[in-house]
Each structure stands twice: as C-alpha cells, then as structure tokens.
XYZ file of C-alpha atoms in Angstrom:
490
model
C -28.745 33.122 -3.068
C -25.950 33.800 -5.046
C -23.665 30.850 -6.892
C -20.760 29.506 -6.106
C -18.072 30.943 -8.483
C -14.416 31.842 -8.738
C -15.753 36.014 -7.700
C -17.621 34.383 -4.785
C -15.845 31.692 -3.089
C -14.989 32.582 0.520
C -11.076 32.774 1.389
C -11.275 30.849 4.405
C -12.833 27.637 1.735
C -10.198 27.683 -0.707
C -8.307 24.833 -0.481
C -4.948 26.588 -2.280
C -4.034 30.215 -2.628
C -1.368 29.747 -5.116
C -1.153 29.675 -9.216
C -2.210 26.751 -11.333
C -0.385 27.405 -14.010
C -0.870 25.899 -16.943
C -3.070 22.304 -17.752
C -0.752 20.032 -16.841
C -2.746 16.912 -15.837
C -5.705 15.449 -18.179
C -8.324 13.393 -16.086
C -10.527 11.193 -17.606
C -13.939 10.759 -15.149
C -15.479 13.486 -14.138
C -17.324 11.411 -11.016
C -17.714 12.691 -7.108
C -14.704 10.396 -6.698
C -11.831 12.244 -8.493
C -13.423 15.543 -7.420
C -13.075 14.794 -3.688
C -9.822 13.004 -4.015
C -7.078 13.125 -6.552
C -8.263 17.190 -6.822
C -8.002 17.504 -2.731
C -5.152 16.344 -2.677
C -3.284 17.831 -5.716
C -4.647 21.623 -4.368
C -2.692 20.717 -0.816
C 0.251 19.955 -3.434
C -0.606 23.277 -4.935
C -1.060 25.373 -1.527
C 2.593 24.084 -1.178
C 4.117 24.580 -4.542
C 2.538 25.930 -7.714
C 1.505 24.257 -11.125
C 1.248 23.678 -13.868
C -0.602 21.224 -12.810
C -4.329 22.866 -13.632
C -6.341 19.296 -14.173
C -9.039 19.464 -17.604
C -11.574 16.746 -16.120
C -13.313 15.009 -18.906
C -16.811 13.296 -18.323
C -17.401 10.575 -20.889
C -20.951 11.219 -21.615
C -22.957 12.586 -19.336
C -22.942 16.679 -19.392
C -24.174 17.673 -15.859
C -21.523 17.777 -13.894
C -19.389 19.700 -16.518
C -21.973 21.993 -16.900
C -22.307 23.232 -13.015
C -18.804 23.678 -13.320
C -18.171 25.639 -16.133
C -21.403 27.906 -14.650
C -19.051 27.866 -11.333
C -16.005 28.617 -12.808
C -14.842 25.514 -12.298
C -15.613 25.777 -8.815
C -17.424 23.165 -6.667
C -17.203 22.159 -2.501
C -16.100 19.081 -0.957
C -18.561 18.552 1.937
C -16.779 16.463 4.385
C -19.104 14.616 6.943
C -18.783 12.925 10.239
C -20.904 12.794 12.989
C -18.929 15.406 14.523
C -18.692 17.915 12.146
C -19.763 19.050 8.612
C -17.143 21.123 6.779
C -16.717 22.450 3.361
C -13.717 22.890 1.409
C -13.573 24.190 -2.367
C -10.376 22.597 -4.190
C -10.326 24.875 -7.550
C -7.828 22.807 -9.587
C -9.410 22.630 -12.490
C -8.725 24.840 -15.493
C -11.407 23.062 -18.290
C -13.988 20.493 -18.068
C -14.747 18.792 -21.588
C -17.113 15.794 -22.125
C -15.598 12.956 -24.011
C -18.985 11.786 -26.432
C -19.907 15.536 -27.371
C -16.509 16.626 -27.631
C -14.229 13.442 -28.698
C -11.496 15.727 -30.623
C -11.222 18.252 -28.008
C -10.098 15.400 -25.719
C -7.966 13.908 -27.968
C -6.411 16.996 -28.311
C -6.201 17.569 -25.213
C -4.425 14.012 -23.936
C -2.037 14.816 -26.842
C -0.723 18.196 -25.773
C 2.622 19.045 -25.259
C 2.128 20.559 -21.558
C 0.126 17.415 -20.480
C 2.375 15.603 -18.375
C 0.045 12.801 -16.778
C -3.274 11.556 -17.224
C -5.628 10.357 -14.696
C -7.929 7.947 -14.540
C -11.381 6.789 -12.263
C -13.347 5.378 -14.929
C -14.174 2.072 -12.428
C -13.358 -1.039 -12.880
C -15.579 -1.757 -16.219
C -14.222 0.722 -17.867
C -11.030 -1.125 -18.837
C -12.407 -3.143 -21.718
C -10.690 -6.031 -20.172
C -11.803 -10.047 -19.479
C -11.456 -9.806 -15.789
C -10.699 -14.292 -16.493
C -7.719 -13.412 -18.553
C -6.628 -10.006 -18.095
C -6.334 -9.298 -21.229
C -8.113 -6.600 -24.023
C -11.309 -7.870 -25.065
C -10.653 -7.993 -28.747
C -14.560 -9.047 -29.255
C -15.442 -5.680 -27.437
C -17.531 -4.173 -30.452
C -16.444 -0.554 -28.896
C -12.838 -1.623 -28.872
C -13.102 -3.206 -32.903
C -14.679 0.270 -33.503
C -11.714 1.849 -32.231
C -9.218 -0.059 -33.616
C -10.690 0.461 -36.975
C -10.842 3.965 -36.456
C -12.968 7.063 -35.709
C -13.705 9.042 -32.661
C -12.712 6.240 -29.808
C -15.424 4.849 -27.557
C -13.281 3.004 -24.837
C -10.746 4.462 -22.644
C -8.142 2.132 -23.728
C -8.945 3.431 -27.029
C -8.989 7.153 -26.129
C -5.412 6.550 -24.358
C -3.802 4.578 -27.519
C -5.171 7.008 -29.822
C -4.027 9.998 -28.645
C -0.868 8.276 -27.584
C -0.540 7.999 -31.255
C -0.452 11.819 -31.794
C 2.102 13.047 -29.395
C 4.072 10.121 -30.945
C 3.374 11.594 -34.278
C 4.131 15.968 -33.414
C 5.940 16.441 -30.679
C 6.930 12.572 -28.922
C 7.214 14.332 -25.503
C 7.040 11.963 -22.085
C 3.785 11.126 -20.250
C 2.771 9.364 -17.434
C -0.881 7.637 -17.563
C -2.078 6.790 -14.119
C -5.210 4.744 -13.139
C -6.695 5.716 -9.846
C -9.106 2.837 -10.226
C -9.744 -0.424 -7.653
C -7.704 -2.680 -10.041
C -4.844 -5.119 -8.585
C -1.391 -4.134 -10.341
C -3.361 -0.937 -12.166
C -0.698 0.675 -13.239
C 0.574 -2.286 -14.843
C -2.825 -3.499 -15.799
C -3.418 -0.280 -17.909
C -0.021 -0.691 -19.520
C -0.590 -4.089 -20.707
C -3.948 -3.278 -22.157
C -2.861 0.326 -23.963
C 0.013 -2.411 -25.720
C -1.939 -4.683 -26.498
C -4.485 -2.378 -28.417
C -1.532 -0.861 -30.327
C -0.291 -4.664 -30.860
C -3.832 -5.483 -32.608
C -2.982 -2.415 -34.982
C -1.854 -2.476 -38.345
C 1.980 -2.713 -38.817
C 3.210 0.693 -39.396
C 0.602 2.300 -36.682
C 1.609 -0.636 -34.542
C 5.384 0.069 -34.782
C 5.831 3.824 -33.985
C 2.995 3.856 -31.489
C 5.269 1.094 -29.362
C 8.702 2.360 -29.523
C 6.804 5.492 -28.280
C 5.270 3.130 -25.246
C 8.810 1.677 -24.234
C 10.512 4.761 -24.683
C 8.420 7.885 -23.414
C 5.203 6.381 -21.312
C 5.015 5.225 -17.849
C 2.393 3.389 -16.158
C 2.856 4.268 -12.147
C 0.584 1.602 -9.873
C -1.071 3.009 -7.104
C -3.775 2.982 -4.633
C -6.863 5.378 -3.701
C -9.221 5.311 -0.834
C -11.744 7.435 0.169
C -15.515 6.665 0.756
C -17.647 8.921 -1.647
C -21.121 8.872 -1.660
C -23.491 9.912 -4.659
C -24.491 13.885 -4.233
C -28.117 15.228 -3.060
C -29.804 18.138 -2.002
C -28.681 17.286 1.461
C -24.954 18.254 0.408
C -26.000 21.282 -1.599
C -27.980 22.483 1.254
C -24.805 21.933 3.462
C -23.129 24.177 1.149
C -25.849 27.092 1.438
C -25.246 26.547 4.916
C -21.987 27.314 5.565
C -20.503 29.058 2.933
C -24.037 31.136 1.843
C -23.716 30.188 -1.830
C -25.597 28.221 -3.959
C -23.657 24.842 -5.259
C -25.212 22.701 -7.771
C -21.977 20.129 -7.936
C -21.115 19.439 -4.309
C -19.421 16.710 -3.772
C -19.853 14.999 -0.248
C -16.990 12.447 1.410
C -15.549 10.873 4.433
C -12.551 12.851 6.061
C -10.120 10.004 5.874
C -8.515 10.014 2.459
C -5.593 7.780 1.154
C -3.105 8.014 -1.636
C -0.507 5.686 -2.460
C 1.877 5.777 -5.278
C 5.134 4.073 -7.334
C 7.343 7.881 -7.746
C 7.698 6.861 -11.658
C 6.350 9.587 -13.688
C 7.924 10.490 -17.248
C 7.697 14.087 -17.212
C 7.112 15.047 -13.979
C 4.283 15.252 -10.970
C 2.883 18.072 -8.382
C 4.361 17.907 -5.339
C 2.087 15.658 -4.105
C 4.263 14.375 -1.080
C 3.161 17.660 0.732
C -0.748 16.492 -0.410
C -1.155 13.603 1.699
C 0.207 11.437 -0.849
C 2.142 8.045 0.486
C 5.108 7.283 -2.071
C 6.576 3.841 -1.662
C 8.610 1.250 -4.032
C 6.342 -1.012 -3.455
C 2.240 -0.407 -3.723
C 1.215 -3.812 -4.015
C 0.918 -4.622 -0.067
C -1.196 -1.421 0.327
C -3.668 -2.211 -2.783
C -4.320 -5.822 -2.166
C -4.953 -4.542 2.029
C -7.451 -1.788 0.616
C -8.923 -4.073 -2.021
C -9.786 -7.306 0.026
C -10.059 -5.689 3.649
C -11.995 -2.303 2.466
C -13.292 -3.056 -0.925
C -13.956 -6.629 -0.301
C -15.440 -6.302 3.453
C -17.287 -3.670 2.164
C -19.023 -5.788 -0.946
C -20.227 -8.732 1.429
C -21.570 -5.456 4.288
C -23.446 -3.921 1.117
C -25.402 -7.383 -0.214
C -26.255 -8.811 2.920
C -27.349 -5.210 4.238
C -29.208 -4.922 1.256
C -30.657 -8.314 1.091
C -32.238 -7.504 4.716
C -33.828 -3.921 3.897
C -30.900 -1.965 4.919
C -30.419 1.613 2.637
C -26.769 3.122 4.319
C -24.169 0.891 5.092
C -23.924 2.621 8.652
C -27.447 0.876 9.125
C -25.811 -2.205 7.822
C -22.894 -2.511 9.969
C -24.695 -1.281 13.056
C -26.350 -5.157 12.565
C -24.610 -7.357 14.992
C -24.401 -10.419 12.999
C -23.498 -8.244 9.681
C -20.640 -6.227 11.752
C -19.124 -10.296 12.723
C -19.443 -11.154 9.697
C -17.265 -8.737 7.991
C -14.963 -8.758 11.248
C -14.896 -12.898 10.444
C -14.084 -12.281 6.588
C -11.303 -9.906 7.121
C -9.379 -11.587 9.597
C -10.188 -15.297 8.895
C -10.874 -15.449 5.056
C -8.659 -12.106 3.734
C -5.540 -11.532 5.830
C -4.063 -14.823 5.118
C -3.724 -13.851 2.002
C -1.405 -10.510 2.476
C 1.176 -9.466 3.725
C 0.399 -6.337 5.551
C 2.374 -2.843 4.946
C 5.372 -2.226 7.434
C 3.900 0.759 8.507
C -0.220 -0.536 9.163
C -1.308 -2.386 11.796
C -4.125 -4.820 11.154
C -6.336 -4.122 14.256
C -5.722 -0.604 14.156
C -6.690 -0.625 10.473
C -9.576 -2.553 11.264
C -10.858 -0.567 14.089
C -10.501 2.583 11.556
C -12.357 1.159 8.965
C -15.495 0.536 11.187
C -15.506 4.013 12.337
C -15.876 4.465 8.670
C -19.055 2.396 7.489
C -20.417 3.310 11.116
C -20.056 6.976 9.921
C -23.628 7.634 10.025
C -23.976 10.969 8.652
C -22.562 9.923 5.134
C -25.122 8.577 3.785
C -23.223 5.922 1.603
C -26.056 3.452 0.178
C -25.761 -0.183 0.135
C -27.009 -0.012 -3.517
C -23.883 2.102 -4.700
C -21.138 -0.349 -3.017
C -23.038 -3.232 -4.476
C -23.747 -2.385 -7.811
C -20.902 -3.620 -10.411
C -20.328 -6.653 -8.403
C -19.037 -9.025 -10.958
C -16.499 -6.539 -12.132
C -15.540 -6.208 -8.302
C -15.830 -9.433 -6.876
C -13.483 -10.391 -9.422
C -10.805 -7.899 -7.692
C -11.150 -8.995 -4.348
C -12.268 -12.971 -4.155
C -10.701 -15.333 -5.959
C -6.948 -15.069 -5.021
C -7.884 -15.076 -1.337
C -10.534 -18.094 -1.651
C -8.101 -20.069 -3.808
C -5.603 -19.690 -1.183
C -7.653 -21.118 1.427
C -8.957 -24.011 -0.474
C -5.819 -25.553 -1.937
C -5.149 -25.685 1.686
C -8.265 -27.745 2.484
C -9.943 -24.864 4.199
C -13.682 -23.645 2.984
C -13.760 -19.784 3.472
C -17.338 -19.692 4.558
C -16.959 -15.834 4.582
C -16.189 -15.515 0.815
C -18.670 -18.115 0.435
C -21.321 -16.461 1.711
C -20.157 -12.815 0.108
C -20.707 -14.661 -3.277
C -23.696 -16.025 -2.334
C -25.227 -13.113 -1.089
C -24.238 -10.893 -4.165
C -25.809 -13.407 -7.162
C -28.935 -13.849 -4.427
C -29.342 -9.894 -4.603
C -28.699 -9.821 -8.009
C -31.209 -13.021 -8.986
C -33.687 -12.085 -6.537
C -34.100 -8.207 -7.248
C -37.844 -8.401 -6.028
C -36.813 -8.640 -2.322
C -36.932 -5.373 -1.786
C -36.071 -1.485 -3.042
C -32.700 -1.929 -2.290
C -31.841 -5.210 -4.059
C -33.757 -4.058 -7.181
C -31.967 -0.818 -7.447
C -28.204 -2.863 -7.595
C -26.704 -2.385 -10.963
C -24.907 -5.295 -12.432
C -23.584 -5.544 -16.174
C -23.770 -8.983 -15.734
C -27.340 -9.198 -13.894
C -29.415 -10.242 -16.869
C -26.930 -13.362 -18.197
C -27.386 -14.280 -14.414
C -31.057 -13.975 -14.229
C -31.397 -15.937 -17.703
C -29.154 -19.049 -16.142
C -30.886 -18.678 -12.479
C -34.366 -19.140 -14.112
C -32.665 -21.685 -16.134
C -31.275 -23.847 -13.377
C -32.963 -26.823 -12.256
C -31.094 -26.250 -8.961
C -29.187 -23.966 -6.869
C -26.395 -25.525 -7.552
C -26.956 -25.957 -10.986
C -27.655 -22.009 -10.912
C -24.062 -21.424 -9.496
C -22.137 -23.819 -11.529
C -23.332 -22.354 -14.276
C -22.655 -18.705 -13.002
C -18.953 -19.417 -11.864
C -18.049 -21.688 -15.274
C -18.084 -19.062 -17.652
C -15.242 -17.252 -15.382
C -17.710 -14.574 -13.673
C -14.612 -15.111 -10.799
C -11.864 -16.836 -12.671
C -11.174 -20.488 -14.035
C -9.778 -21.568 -10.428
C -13.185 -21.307 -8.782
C -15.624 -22.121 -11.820
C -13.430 -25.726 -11.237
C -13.765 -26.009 -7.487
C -17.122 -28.597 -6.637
C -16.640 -28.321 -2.923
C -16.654 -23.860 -2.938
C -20.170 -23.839 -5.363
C -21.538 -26.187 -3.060
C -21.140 -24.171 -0.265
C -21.986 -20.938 -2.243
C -25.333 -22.775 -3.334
C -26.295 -23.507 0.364
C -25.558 -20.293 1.755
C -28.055 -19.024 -1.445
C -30.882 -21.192 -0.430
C -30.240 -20.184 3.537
C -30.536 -16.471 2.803
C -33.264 -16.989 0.296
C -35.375 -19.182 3.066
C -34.300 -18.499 6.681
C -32.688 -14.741 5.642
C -29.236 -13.039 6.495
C -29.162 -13.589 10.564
C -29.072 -17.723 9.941
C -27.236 -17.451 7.209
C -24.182 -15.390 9.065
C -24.733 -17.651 11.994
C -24.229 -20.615 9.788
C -20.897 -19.141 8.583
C -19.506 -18.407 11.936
C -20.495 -21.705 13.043
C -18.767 -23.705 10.136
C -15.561 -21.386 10.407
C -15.207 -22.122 14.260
C-alpha cells in the first residue's frame, strides 16, 4: 500500500486547497492534540484565506512523530469518530517539524525568526515549570537554574525567554506567544512566568529582554477543547480504509472541536474567525466552564471508572451511579462557582458533553484523562471547593473526586488500569500513604504540602471527608461510595 504523502493525498481529504506561504507560526508540542486541533482549524482559516501561516511543529524529545511526518511530507489524517460515522481529513499546515532535544538551536532559531509571528503552545499543564500553590516560576527547578545559567534550554519557559532574547537582540520584531494548554488565565499565566525568568537574569540580559516583553510581546488567553485520544493501529487501519494509503501518524478525535480566543496578537493571526475559532473580550467564563465542567467532570469519570475496572471512559459513564455522579458534581459542586457564557446554556452544554464521553467508538482511556492528576486537579478543584466551604457547605462531589484520584494513585495494584495512571507526584504520595498511621493522617499529609493549594491543606472538615470517601472506595468500592455522596449532598 502506498504512503500517505503530499504526491498521494486524495483531493476530496485535503482540508485546504490554498498556499501556506511562508512559516509563520512556531508550535511547540508535537502531540495528537495540536495536530487535530489548532492545525484543523488554522487549514479552515487557510481554505479561506492564505498564509503565511505554514506552522514548524517542534516535539521536545521524542522523534517519532516528526519522523512519519517528514517521511509524509508533512502529511498526516485526522480520523474523526462517532458512532455514526468514521471520516478522515488531512490538514497539511505544516511546513517543518524539528525536535527540540536533538535539535535545540534549530528551534531557537526558529522561535527567533523574523517571519514568526506567534508561537503555540500544548506542552500540558507540567510543562510550565510553575508551583501550581503559588503560581509562580519554580526557581528550585534544576532544568530552569540550568537555563538561566545558560546553554541549550530544557524548559519551555526557558526555550520562550531565550529566544525572546534574540529577536530582541537582531531584528526586535512583534510576537504573540499563545498557550493552548488547560491552564486558568494561560495567556496571562505564561506571561508572568516568561517575566519572571528574565527578572531572575542578570542585569543587562534582564533589562533589554523586558522592555522587549512590554513593548513587542503579547500573551492572548484562550481556551481549547477537543477530546483526543492516544493513536493505534485501529486509526491507521481507518486510514487504509478510506483513503487507500498507508498512515503511520494518524491522529484520531471527537468531531466537536472548540476554540476560544482574546483577538490580541502583536503581529498578526490567520484568519481564524472563518476556522471555527470563537473571539471574545472576555475568555475567562468559557475556560473556567471547560475546565471545571469538562476537564474537572471528566477527572472524577476517569478515577472512579478506573478504580472499578473500567478501560474507555464511554464504559465509564455508561455506569449509572458514575454518570450521577458527574451529573451531581457539575451542577451541585462546579456551577456555583461560574458564571456561565452569554451565549451557552448549562443543560444544553451538559447534555453535549455526555454525548461526548458516551462516544463509544473513540476509544479515550480512563488511564490517559487520569494520569497527571495533581497538575490537573490543581486547575479545576480548589476554587470551586473553597467556595462551597466558606459557605458551610461540604462538596461531597469534589470530595470524593480527590479521594478517588490519591486512592488510584496509592493503590495502583487494584487493577491494569489504576497501575497504568501516570502521576509526577505518585511516588511522594505512595512514600506518605505507606507512611500514614491513618487515612486521615495519609491525606493531611498529601494536601499540606499544597498538592491543591494552601486553602484546602488548612480545611479539617474537607480531609475528613476526603479520608472517608478513601476508606469507602478502598472497602465497599465505587457504587457505595457514589451512593454515599449523593446521599450526604441531598
């Protein structure tokens, strides 16, 4: 069977017709989630007006991906799955693929030229080099010392500030840097952190690297949303199946895709309005909805799916008592907390979003949504449970989310799916579980040194109820353990 390349790829797939032009956009992650949404929906920008806005996607270390692209000439399908229907689009946006730890001048280089206009981000939420408990740079980052004290960076903060530094230095022309990641303010967020790097530089670097930062540098915030599962033979084969060529970087996804941005770029943007792309003054109502309805409803479906054998979160939700308990969480625990866009309705939202973990064919794994969690939970918990509780309400719901993420992350023996959650802090977890002459002692000592903020490593009354929902799943198992929620929030 023949590959997928830019001599092969059928008309009728292409997902633009029209010119790139030249690089005009730098992205920095390389993952299935960039390629099936900020590239989707920049080539509808393109089918509607042309470049240059040719993306150079830059893995940070790992070669694969780059690899089947640059044998595909840069050419790779979106699989887009639904019960209904399987259909494959091919985006072909990208001009260059480089990979940041074999490579680390070519990217600097390439961040630093003239015709790059805005760089991209989805390198997750850990990726930041940031103290989730005070938002700030983690000077004590070994990777981030190494970068301040020179070299080829390590961190992206690094990468950014660094070759900030050199189009500062030739020829000073505008960028905008824009994080596509699931981070609250993360436009702002990523500003704050590429400042406060350059602040922690010597004087005369310092200096001329932020006059360039107030004058010539904007941080849009914005919001992403599409489900994206990890790739598999299943996808390739759906390529060989419909467009008869062989594709070794599919990249399968949900239909529904969101994009919502702040219209404050330095130097320009594709038209992206004609790519499905939401622009609004104001993001913040739409991120905190997707981060604590989606991203947080989501977390709690993935552990306690996981923690009772499920592998897909369609299996997951299709569980009665794990389908209330994520309708209970989002109505009763997270939309107090927001304040809904003008232009979303909460049901209807709601209703769409179980269509989407009931999509059955997508094969999203519990294990992917739940790995990560204390970078996550961090997000999408603490704001909305502190809200509740200096009210004198106990939201069982975020309760039990917590509990049921440091139970799957203590307890990876319960079965293939627990053990196969990735968590940077797991092992410190672990240690102070094994450690604890209690449950309770066990979470005191995991919320106290700020795995969700200062507010709830002080609150007695929420570890309390965290700790009992732990020793309920751990003895009696998820069904009693949802039940027992439900029952204390009505």
């Amino acid at each position: 069977m023949q590959r997928l390349s830019a001599s092969t790829t059928p008309a009728s797939a292409l997902q633009h017709h029209r010119s790139l032009g030249a690089p005009g956009i730098v992205h920095l992650g390389l993952g299935n989630f960039h390629r099936a949404h900020q590239a989707v929906h920049t080539a509808r920008a393109l089918e509607h007006t042309e470049g240059p806005w040719a993306i150079v996607g830059v893995a940070n270390s790992s070669a694969a991906v780059a690899q089947a692209m640059r044998e595909q000439d840069m050419r790779y399908g979106v699989v887009e799955i639904s019960p209904e229907r399987t259909e494959v689009g091919v985006p072909a946006v990208h001009s260059d693929v480089l990979v940041a730890a074999q490579q680390p001048e070519a990217v600097l280089d390439a961040l630093a030229a003239r015709e790059t206009r805005i760089v991209t981000l989805t390198v997750t939420e850990k990726g930041y080099s940031y103290s989730p408990r005070t938002q700030r740079l983690d000077l004590d980052d070994p990777a981030v010392r190494a970068d301040l004290d020179g070299g080829a960076p390590r961190t992206t903060v690094g990468r950014l500030a660094r070759a900030l530094q050199r189009r500062a230095a030739t020829h000073a022309a505008p960028v905008a840097i824009l994080s596509c990641d699931n981070l609250t303010g993360n436009g702002e967020l990523t500003g704050r952190l590429v400042r406060e790097f350059a602040e922690a530089l010597p004087a005369p670097e310092r200096e001329d690297l932020l006059s360039y930062l107030r004058g010539s540098v904007s941080f849009p915030n914005g919001m992403v949303d599409r489900i994206v599962p990890a790739t598999t033979d299943a996808y390739r084969a759906a390529v060989a199946e419909r467009l008869g060529l062989r594709d070794e970087a599919p990249v399968p996804a949900e239909p529904f895709s969101m994009w919502v941005l702040e219209d404050h770029f330095a130097a320009g943007r594709p038209a992206w309005e004609h790519g499905g792309v939401t622009f609004t003054d104001d993001v913040e109502p739409y991120e905190l909805m997707k981060l604590r309805l989606l991203n947080g409803t989501h977390s709690l479906i993935a552990y306690l799916g996981a923690l009772e054998g499920c592998d897909l979160i369609a299996e997951a939700t299709a569980r009665p008592h794990i389908a209330e308990a994520a309708r209970q969480v989002m109505r009763a625990d997270y939309l107090p907390s927001l304040t809904m866009p003008s232009d979303i309705d909460f049901d209807d939202y709601a209703a769409q979003l179980f269509t989407r973990w009931s999509n059955s064919a997508l094969g999203h794994r519990t294990r992917q949504v739940g790995s990560d969690g204390s970078t996550k939970l961090a997000q999408r918990v603490p704001v909305p449970a502190a809200l509740h509780l200096a009210a004198g309400r106990m939201p069982q719901h975020l309760a039990l989310c917590v509990a049921a993420y440091l139970r799957a992350t203590t307890a990876p023996e319960t079965n293939e799916h627990t053990a196969a959650i990735v968590d940077p802090a797991a092992e410190a977890l672990r240690e102070a579980h094994a450690g604890a002459a209690s449950t309770r002692e066990f979470v005191t000592a995991a919320l106290r040194d700020g795995l969700l903020g200062d507010e709830l490593a002080a609150h007695a009354e929420f570890q309390a109820r965290v700790a009992e929902f732990i020793d309920v799943l751990a003895t009696r198992g998820v069904a009693a353990a949802t039940e027992e929620a439900l029952q204390a929030q009505r």
